[in-house]
Amino acid sequence: MTIAVKVPEELSARVPAEQRGPGLDRDDVRLLVSRGTEVTHHVFAELPRLLRAGDLLVVNTSPTLAAAVDGRIGQANVVVHFSTCGDDGRWAVELRDPDGRGSTRARGERGAAGTAEREVRLPGGARLVLEEPLSGRSERLWWARVSGAEVLRVLGEHGRPIRYSYTERDQPLSVYQTVFALPSPDGTGSAEMPSAARPFTARLVAELVSRGVQFAPVTLHTGVASAEAHEPPYPERFAVPAASARLINAVRAGGRRVIAVGTTAVRAVESATGPDGVVRAAGGWTDLVVTPERGVRVVDGLLTGLHEPEASHLLMLEAVAGRAAVDRAYEEALRGLYLWHEFGDVHLILPEEDPHTERCDGNSW
């Protein structure tokens, strides 16, 4: 699925919401709400009044890594994006060229496959050797082995958050951590922020809890996105704890709604769901790609950012809401000048309302 529009450059969110003016916080973003093809406009702080007591938010606890590190191949400067740690200790990485403006661009024909030199010198005397492509579909990501230092130490001492060209400047790592982020036992995390949860603040979470909204934590460590080619997601590490699986099943059994915060949360929970619709504790690697043909088994709604027209994520949105609903929402987002990308506005997809359900102050009871 692609949206037959182009997002104007001026709709890219270049800095986080809290840096756009005095007194602003992370939740000072707009919220587009879809119920079928009905679209309404809100601000994110209204979320507690848009949900119901008993609703369950599935949230991703993966922390964001400082995954971009400068390196050199021969005399050329490169930027290494560390994506995912494999079972054998190797890392999936993407090599990109500095663009001269603090960000990077794809290496294109000068990528790793097009050169005999596959050794990258990293800061602190470490060496990274590219060994083989991650997939036969593309040579963008390679499995690589690092010697001379531990990768997580290199990231901790020399890394910075991955930044794309639409952003205005580098930001500290704290800007890329969500309120739900927890340290991983092995120190790994996400190459890119699970950004749908970024607008949540501790204050807003407390208000949601006070109104009876529940939370189920899951983990999915996101890899490096395909900023130019918009490839489908690669296998990623995930974990759905037993307590979260039980809670999700109980909410569904009680006729309440399960709403995923981010496409990463959808991928994790749907990976732990059997054909019978029961969620079970699970973990490891998932290669699940949620499409309209596959559909969703557990998720009733989705809170997500606004995705590029070519992004494979839109197939997941269509699986949750249907093509007509997604098309309508994106038309409204463009007409309403919503902001795109990880620092931008957000989109809440809810099931269509039953016309016979009573309503009180904008909520169904």
Short mmCIF file of C-alpha atoms in Angstrom, two decimals:
data_model
loop_
_atom_site.label_atom_id
_atom_site.label_comp_id
_atom_site.label_asym_id
_atom_site.label_seq_id
_atom_site.Cartn_x
_atom_site.Cartn_y
_atom_site.Cartn_z
CA MET A 1 0.00 0.00 0.00
CA THR A 2 1.17 3.53 -0.75
CA ILE A 3 -0.58 6.84 -0.27
CA ALA A 4 -0.80 8.69 -3.58
CA VAL A 5 0.53 11.96 -2.17
CA LYS A 6 3.87 13.54 -1.37
CA VAL A 7 4.49 14.96 2.08
CA PRO A 8 5.76 18.56 1.77
CA GLU A 9 9.14 19.18 3.38
CA GLU A 10 7.66 21.86 5.62
CA LEU A 11 5.56 19.19 7.36
CA SER A 12 8.65 17.41 8.69
CA ALA A 13 9.01 17.85 12.45
CA ARG A 14 12.54 19.20 12.76
CA VAL A 15 12.82 19.45 16.56
CA PRO A 16 10.98 17.81 19.48
CA ALA A 17 7.72 19.39 20.63
CA GLU A 18 9.22 20.67 23.90
CA GLN A 19 11.79 22.71 21.95
CA ARG A 20 9.25 24.57 19.82
CA GLY A 21 8.37 27.17 22.42
CA PRO A 22 8.48 28.05 26.12
CA GLY A 23 6.36 25.98 28.47
CA LEU A 24 5.84 23.10 26.02
CA ASP A 25 6.21 19.43 26.87
CA ARG A 26 6.38 16.18 24.91
CA ASP A 27 2.60 15.85 24.87
CA ASP A 28 2.17 19.20 23.09
CA VAL A 29 1.57 17.51 19.75
CA ARG A 30 -1.61 17.06 17.77
CA LEU A 31 -3.64 13.86 17.71
CA LEU A 32 -5.60 12.72 14.67
CA VAL A 33 -8.28 10.18 15.63
CA SER A 34 -9.78 7.72 13.14
CA ARG A 35 -12.88 5.62 13.73
CA GLY A 36 -13.38 4.01 10.37
CA THR A 37 -13.53 6.89 7.89
CA GLU A 38 -14.67 9.33 10.59
CA VAL A 39 -11.76 11.61 11.49
CA THR A 40 -11.57 14.07 14.38
CA HIS A 41 -8.83 16.45 15.47
CA HIS A 42 -7.44 16.68 18.99
CA VAL A 43 -4.31 17.37 21.01
CA PHE A 44 -2.42 14.51 22.63
CA ALA A 45 -3.26 15.66 26.15
CA GLU A 46 -6.88 14.70 25.39
CA LEU A 47 -5.95 11.01 25.07
CA PRO A 48 -7.31 10.03 28.53
CA ARG A 49 -10.75 11.33 27.52
CA LEU A 50 -10.65 9.47 24.22
CA LEU A 51 -10.04 6.08 25.83
CA ARG A 52 -12.31 4.04 28.09
CA ALA A 53 -11.86 2.49 31.50
CA GLY A 54 -10.68 -1.05 30.85
CA ASP A 55 -8.86 -0.23 27.63
CA LEU A 56 -5.38 -1.72 27.46
CA LEU A 57 -2.36 0.05 25.97
CA VAL A 58 0.44 -2.28 24.82
CA VAL A 59 3.72 -0.37 25.15
CA ASN A 60 7.26 -1.11 24.00
CA THR A 61 9.87 -0.86 26.76
CA SER A 62 12.92 -1.01 24.48
CA PRO A 63 15.46 1.76 25.19
CA THR A 64 17.06 3.70 22.34
CA LEU A 65 20.77 3.24 21.72
CA ALA A 66 23.32 5.83 20.64
CA ALA A 67 23.64 3.72 17.49
CA ALA A 68 25.48 6.04 15.07
CA VAL A 69 29.29 5.99 15.15
CA ASP A 70 31.79 7.76 12.89
CA GLY A 71 34.32 5.58 11.09
CA ARG A 72 36.69 5.45 8.16
CA ILE A 73 37.12 3.11 5.20
CA GLY A 74 40.52 3.88 3.73
CA GLN A 75 40.57 7.67 3.50
CA ALA A 76 36.77 8.00 3.33
CA ASN A 77 34.62 9.08 6.25
CA VAL A 78 31.57 6.92 6.90
CA VAL A 79 28.88 6.69 9.57
CA VAL A 80 28.05 3.24 10.91
CA HIS A 81 24.49 2.65 12.06
CA PHE A 82 24.43 -0.33 14.42
CA SER A 83 21.09 -2.05 13.92
CA THR A 84 20.74 -5.40 15.66
CA CYS A 85 22.91 -7.76 17.71
CA GLY A 86 22.85 -11.34 16.40
CA ASP A 87 22.98 -14.56 18.38
CA ASP A 88 26.62 -15.08 17.39
CA GLY A 89 27.80 -11.68 18.63
CA ARG A 90 27.90 -10.06 15.22
CA TRP A 91 25.92 -6.89 14.55
CA ALA A 92 23.78 -5.98 11.58
CA VAL A 93 25.04 -2.58 10.44
CA GLU A 94 24.37 -0.02 7.73
CA LEU A 95 27.15 2.16 6.34
CA ARG A 96 26.16 5.66 5.27
CA ASP A 97 27.97 8.73 3.98
CA PRO A 98 28.09 11.99 5.96
CA ASP A 99 26.02 14.59 4.12
CA GLY A 100 27.96 17.62 5.40
CA ARG A 101 24.97 18.88 7.39
CA GLY A 102 25.29 16.63 10.41
CA SER A 103 23.17 13.84 8.97
CA THR A 104 23.83 11.05 6.45
CA ARG A 105 22.83 9.79 3.03
CA ALA A 106 22.77 6.32 1.49
CA ARG A 107 26.07 5.14 0.02
CA GLY A 108 24.39 3.85 -3.13
CA GLU A 109 26.81 2.23 -5.56
CA ARG A 110 29.68 2.94 -3.18
CA GLY A 111 28.10 0.74 -0.53
CA ALA A 112 29.80 -2.18 1.14
CA ALA A 113 29.06 -4.59 -1.68
CA GLY A 114 30.72 -2.32 -4.21
CA THR A 115 34.15 -2.12 -2.61
CA ALA A 116 36.91 -4.56 -1.86
CA GLU A 117 37.53 -2.78 1.45
CA ARG A 118 35.20 -4.12 4.08
CA GLU A 119 37.09 -3.02 7.17
CA VAL A 120 35.93 0.09 8.99
CA ARG A 121 38.15 1.80 11.54
CA LEU A 122 36.16 2.94 14.55
CA PRO A 123 37.09 5.36 17.36
CA GLY A 124 39.20 3.98 20.18
CA GLY A 125 41.10 1.52 17.98
CA ALA A 126 38.17 -0.82 17.26
CA ARG A 127 37.78 -2.48 13.87
CA LEU A 128 34.56 -3.51 12.16
CA VAL A 129 34.72 -6.13 9.39
CA LEU A 130 31.73 -6.58 7.08
CA GLU A 131 31.21 -10.30 6.51
CA GLU A 132 27.98 -10.95 4.58
CA PRO A 133 24.71 -9.23 3.65
CA LEU A 134 21.89 -9.66 6.14
CA SER A 135 19.48 -10.66 3.40
CA GLY A 136 19.41 -11.65 -0.23
CA ARG A 137 16.82 -8.91 -0.79
CA SER A 138 19.23 -6.05 -0.23
CA GLU A 139 22.86 -5.22 0.56
CA ARG A 140 21.93 -2.23 2.70
CA LEU A 141 22.51 -4.13 5.96
CA TRP A 142 25.49 -6.37 6.60
CA TRP A 143 26.49 -8.74 9.35
CA ALA A 144 29.72 -7.38 10.80
CA ARG A 145 32.12 -8.38 13.53
CA VAL A 146 33.85 -5.87 15.79
CA SER A 147 37.29 -6.45 17.30
CA GLY A 148 39.35 -4.35 19.68
CA ALA A 149 36.42 -3.22 21.83
CA GLU A 150 32.92 -4.27 22.88
CA VAL A 151 30.23 -2.76 20.67
CA LEU A 152 28.14 -1.44 23.55
CA ARG A 153 31.22 0.27 24.96
CA VAL A 154 31.92 1.87 21.57
CA LEU A 155 28.32 3.10 21.41
CA GLY A 156 28.43 4.38 24.97
CA GLU A 157 31.69 6.29 24.48
CA HIS A 158 31.48 7.40 20.85
CA GLY A 159 27.91 6.88 19.65
CA ARG A 160 25.08 9.34 19.13
CA PRO A 161 21.41 8.82 18.23
CA ILE A 162 20.68 8.12 14.59
CA ARG A 163 19.56 11.31 12.93
CA TYR A 164 17.98 11.85 9.54
CA SER A 165 18.22 14.86 7.26
CA TYR A 166 14.80 16.34 8.05
CA THR A 167 15.86 17.10 11.63
CA GLU A 168 17.44 20.41 12.48
CA ARG A 169 20.31 19.37 14.76
CA ASP A 170 21.76 16.60 16.91
CA GLN A 171 19.86 15.87 20.10
CA PRO A 172 20.96 14.20 23.34
CA LEU A 173 20.06 10.54 23.79
CA SER A 174 17.52 11.45 26.47
CA VAL A 175 15.36 13.09 23.80
CA TYR A 176 15.04 9.69 22.10
CA GLN A 177 14.00 7.74 25.22
CA THR A 178 10.31 7.20 25.84
CA VAL A 179 8.74 7.25 29.28
CA PHE A 180 8.31 3.46 29.01
CA ALA A 181 11.96 2.66 28.22
CA LEU A 182 13.67 0.20 30.57
CA PRO A 183 17.30 -0.96 30.56
CA SER A 184 17.70 -4.34 28.86
CA PRO A 185 19.45 -7.09 30.84
CA ASP A 186 22.08 -7.46 28.11
CA GLY A 187 22.43 -3.73 27.46
CA THR A 188 20.97 -3.85 23.94
CA GLY A 189 18.04 -1.81 22.69
CA SER A 190 16.59 -0.13 19.65
CA ALA A 191 18.63 1.46 16.89
CA GLU A 192 15.80 3.93 16.39
CA MET A 193 13.31 5.20 18.95
CA PRO A 194 9.93 3.44 19.27
CA SER A 195 8.57 6.90 18.56
CA ALA A 196 4.79 6.42 18.88
CA ALA A 197 5.25 6.51 22.67
CA ARG A 198 7.34 9.67 22.68
CA PRO A 199 4.45 12.07 23.47
CA PHE A 200 3.61 10.25 26.71
CA THR A 201 4.68 11.99 29.92
CA ALA A 202 4.62 10.64 33.47
CA ARG A 203 1.76 13.05 34.21
CA LEU A 204 -0.30 11.75 31.31
CA VAL A 205 0.37 8.11 32.23
CA ALA A 206 -0.82 8.82 35.77
CA GLU A 207 -4.02 10.38 34.44
CA LEU A 208 -4.65 7.38 32.20
CA VAL A 209 -4.19 4.99 35.11
CA SER A 210 -6.52 7.09 37.28
CA ARG A 211 -9.20 6.72 34.59
CA GLY A 212 -8.87 2.94 34.50
CA VAL A 213 -6.68 2.51 31.41
CA GLN A 214 -4.27 -0.40 31.80
CA PHE A 215 -0.77 -0.98 30.40
CA ALA A 216 0.88 -4.17 29.12
CA PRO A 217 4.65 -3.92 28.57
CA VAL A 218 6.31 -5.80 25.71
CA THR A 219 9.73 -5.40 24.15
CA LEU A 220 10.80 -5.16 20.53
CA HIS A 221 14.25 -3.85 19.67
CA THR A 222 13.85 -1.93 16.44
CA GLY A 223 16.49 -2.12 13.75
CA VAL A 224 17.63 0.59 11.36
CA ALA A 225 14.79 1.73 9.13
CA SER A 226 15.15 1.94 5.38
CA ALA A 227 14.99 5.71 5.06
CA GLU A 228 15.18 5.75 1.26
CA ALA A 229 13.94 2.39 -0.04
CA HIS A 230 11.22 1.72 2.59
CA GLU A 231 11.93 -2.00 2.70
CA PRO A 232 9.79 -4.32 4.84
CA PRO A 233 11.13 -4.82 8.37
CA TYR A 234 13.87 -7.36 8.98
CA PRO A 235 13.77 -9.92 11.82
CA GLU A 236 13.94 -8.20 15.20
CA ARG A 237 14.27 -9.35 18.80
CA PHE A 238 11.09 -9.30 20.88
CA ALA A 239 9.67 -10.49 24.18
CA VAL A 240 6.10 -10.72 25.47
CA PRO A 241 6.14 -11.52 29.22
CA ALA A 242 3.69 -14.01 30.68
CA ALA A 243 2.02 -11.32 32.80
CA SER A 244 1.37 -9.15 29.73
CA ALA A 245 0.03 -12.13 27.77
CA ARG A 246 -2.41 -12.94 30.61
CA LEU A 247 -3.54 -9.32 30.84
CA ILE A 248 -4.14 -9.02 27.09
CA ASN A 249 -6.15 -12.25 27.06
CA ALA A 250 -8.21 -11.10 30.06
CA VAL A 251 -8.99 -7.74 28.46
CA ARG A 252 -10.11 -9.43 25.26
CA ALA A 253 -12.22 -11.93 27.17
CA GLY A 254 -13.93 -9.01 28.92
CA GLY A 255 -14.82 -7.33 25.63
CA ARG A 256 -12.42 -4.43 26.16
CA ARG A 257 -10.08 -2.93 23.60
CA VAL A 258 -6.39 -3.72 23.06
CA ILE A 259 -4.60 -0.70 21.61
CA ALA A 260 -0.97 -0.97 20.56
CA VAL A 261 1.31 2.01 21.05
CA GLY A 262 3.38 1.87 17.89
CA THR A 263 3.86 -0.57 15.04
CA THR A 264 6.63 -2.22 17.09
CA ALA A 265 4.11 -3.16 19.78
CA VAL A 266 1.81 -4.62 17.11
CA ARG A 267 4.65 -6.73 15.71
CA ALA A 268 5.59 -8.01 19.16
CA VAL A 269 2.14 -8.94 20.42
CA GLU A 270 0.95 -10.39 17.12
CA SER A 271 4.12 -12.51 17.02
CA ALA A 272 3.09 -14.02 20.36
CA THR A 273 -0.50 -14.74 19.26
CA GLY A 274 -1.54 -18.14 17.96
CA PRO A 275 -4.08 -18.83 15.22
CA ASP A 276 -6.59 -19.32 18.06
CA GLY A 277 -6.22 -15.67 19.04
CA VAL A 278 -4.60 -16.49 22.38
CA VAL A 279 -1.49 -14.56 23.39
CA ARG A 280 1.24 -16.65 25.00
CA ALA A 281 4.54 -15.66 26.58
CA ALA A 282 7.11 -15.61 23.80
CA GLY A 283 10.49 -14.20 22.87
CA GLY A 284 13.38 -14.45 20.45
CA TRP A 285 13.32 -13.31 16.85
CA THR A 286 10.26 -12.34 14.86
CA ASP A 287 10.10 -12.07 11.10
CA LEU A 288 6.37 -11.33 11.11
CA VAL A 289 5.22 -8.71 8.62
CA VAL A 290 1.65 -7.62 9.34
CA THR A 291 -0.24 -7.12 6.09
CA PRO A 292 -3.92 -6.76 5.21
CA GLU A 293 -3.84 -10.35 3.94
CA ARG A 294 -2.48 -11.66 7.24
CA GLY A 295 -4.58 -9.29 9.34
CA VAL A 296 -4.36 -8.81 13.10
CA ARG A 297 -5.56 -11.32 15.69
CA VAL A 298 -5.44 -9.31 18.90
CA VAL A 299 -4.97 -5.61 18.26
CA ASP A 300 -8.16 -3.54 18.06
CA GLY A 301 -6.54 -0.12 17.72
CA LEU A 302 -3.21 1.56 17.14
CA LEU A 303 -1.48 4.75 18.22
CA THR A 304 1.23 5.58 15.70
CA GLY A 305 3.12 8.36 14.02
CA LEU A 306 2.50 9.58 10.49
CA HIS A 307 4.42 7.48 7.99
CA GLU A 308 5.90 8.34 4.62
CA PRO A 309 3.65 7.50 1.65
CA GLU A 310 5.98 4.66 0.57
CA ALA A 311 6.49 3.21 4.05
CA SER A 312 5.78 -0.49 4.55
CA HIS A 313 4.22 0.42 7.92
CA LEU A 314 1.12 1.56 6.05
CA LEU A 315 0.31 -2.08 5.30
CA MET A 316 0.03 -2.65 9.05
CA LEU A 317 -2.27 0.35 9.41
CA GLU A 318 -4.44 -1.05 6.64
CA ALA A 319 -4.53 -4.41 8.41
CA VAL A 320 -5.86 -2.70 11.54
CA ALA A 321 -8.20 -0.10 10.03
CA GLY A 322 -8.80 -0.88 6.35
CA ARG A 323 -7.63 0.95 3.25
CA ALA A 324 -10.45 3.49 3.13
CA ALA A 325 -9.84 4.58 6.73
CA VAL A 326 -6.10 5.04 6.19
CA ASP A 327 -6.60 6.99 2.98
CA ARG A 328 -9.13 9.26 4.67
CA ALA A 329 -6.89 9.85 7.70
CA TYR A 330 -3.87 10.78 5.61
CA GLU A 331 -5.93 13.16 3.46
CA GLU A 332 -7.00 14.91 6.67
CA ALA A 333 -3.47 14.92 8.08
CA LEU A 334 -2.17 16.67 4.98
CA ARG A 335 -5.08 19.08 4.84
CA GLY A 336 -4.64 19.86 8.52
CA LEU A 337 -0.86 20.38 8.20
CA TYR A 338 0.04 17.70 10.71
CA LEU A 339 3.76 17.15 11.33
CA TRP A 340 5.51 13.93 10.24
CA HIS A 341 8.33 11.75 11.60
CA GLU A 342 9.52 10.83 15.08
CA PHE A 343 9.11 14.31 16.59
CA GLY A 344 5.80 14.90 14.86
CA ASP A 345 2.10 14.48 15.53
CA VAL A 346 0.37 11.16 16.13
CA HIS A 347 -2.55 9.16 14.82
CA LEU A 348 -4.94 7.12 16.96
CA ILE A 349 -6.85 4.40 15.11
CA LEU A 350 -9.88 3.14 17.03
CA PRO A 351 -12.60 0.67 16.02
CA GLU A 352 -15.73 2.16 14.52
CA GLU A 353 -18.29 3.06 17.17
CA ASP A 354 -21.44 1.02 17.56
CA PRO A 355 -24.22 3.53 16.77
CA HIS A 356 -26.33 2.02 19.56
CA THR A 357 -23.66 2.62 22.24
CA GLU A 358 -24.49 5.39 24.69
CA ARG A 359 -22.08 8.28 24.80
CA CYS A 360 -21.21 10.62 27.65
CA ASP A 361 -18.77 13.53 27.35
CA GLY A 362 -17.29 12.09 24.19
CA ASN A 363 -16.64 8.61 25.63
CA SER A 364 -18.55 5.39 25.15
CA TRP A 365 -19.76 3.76 28.33
#
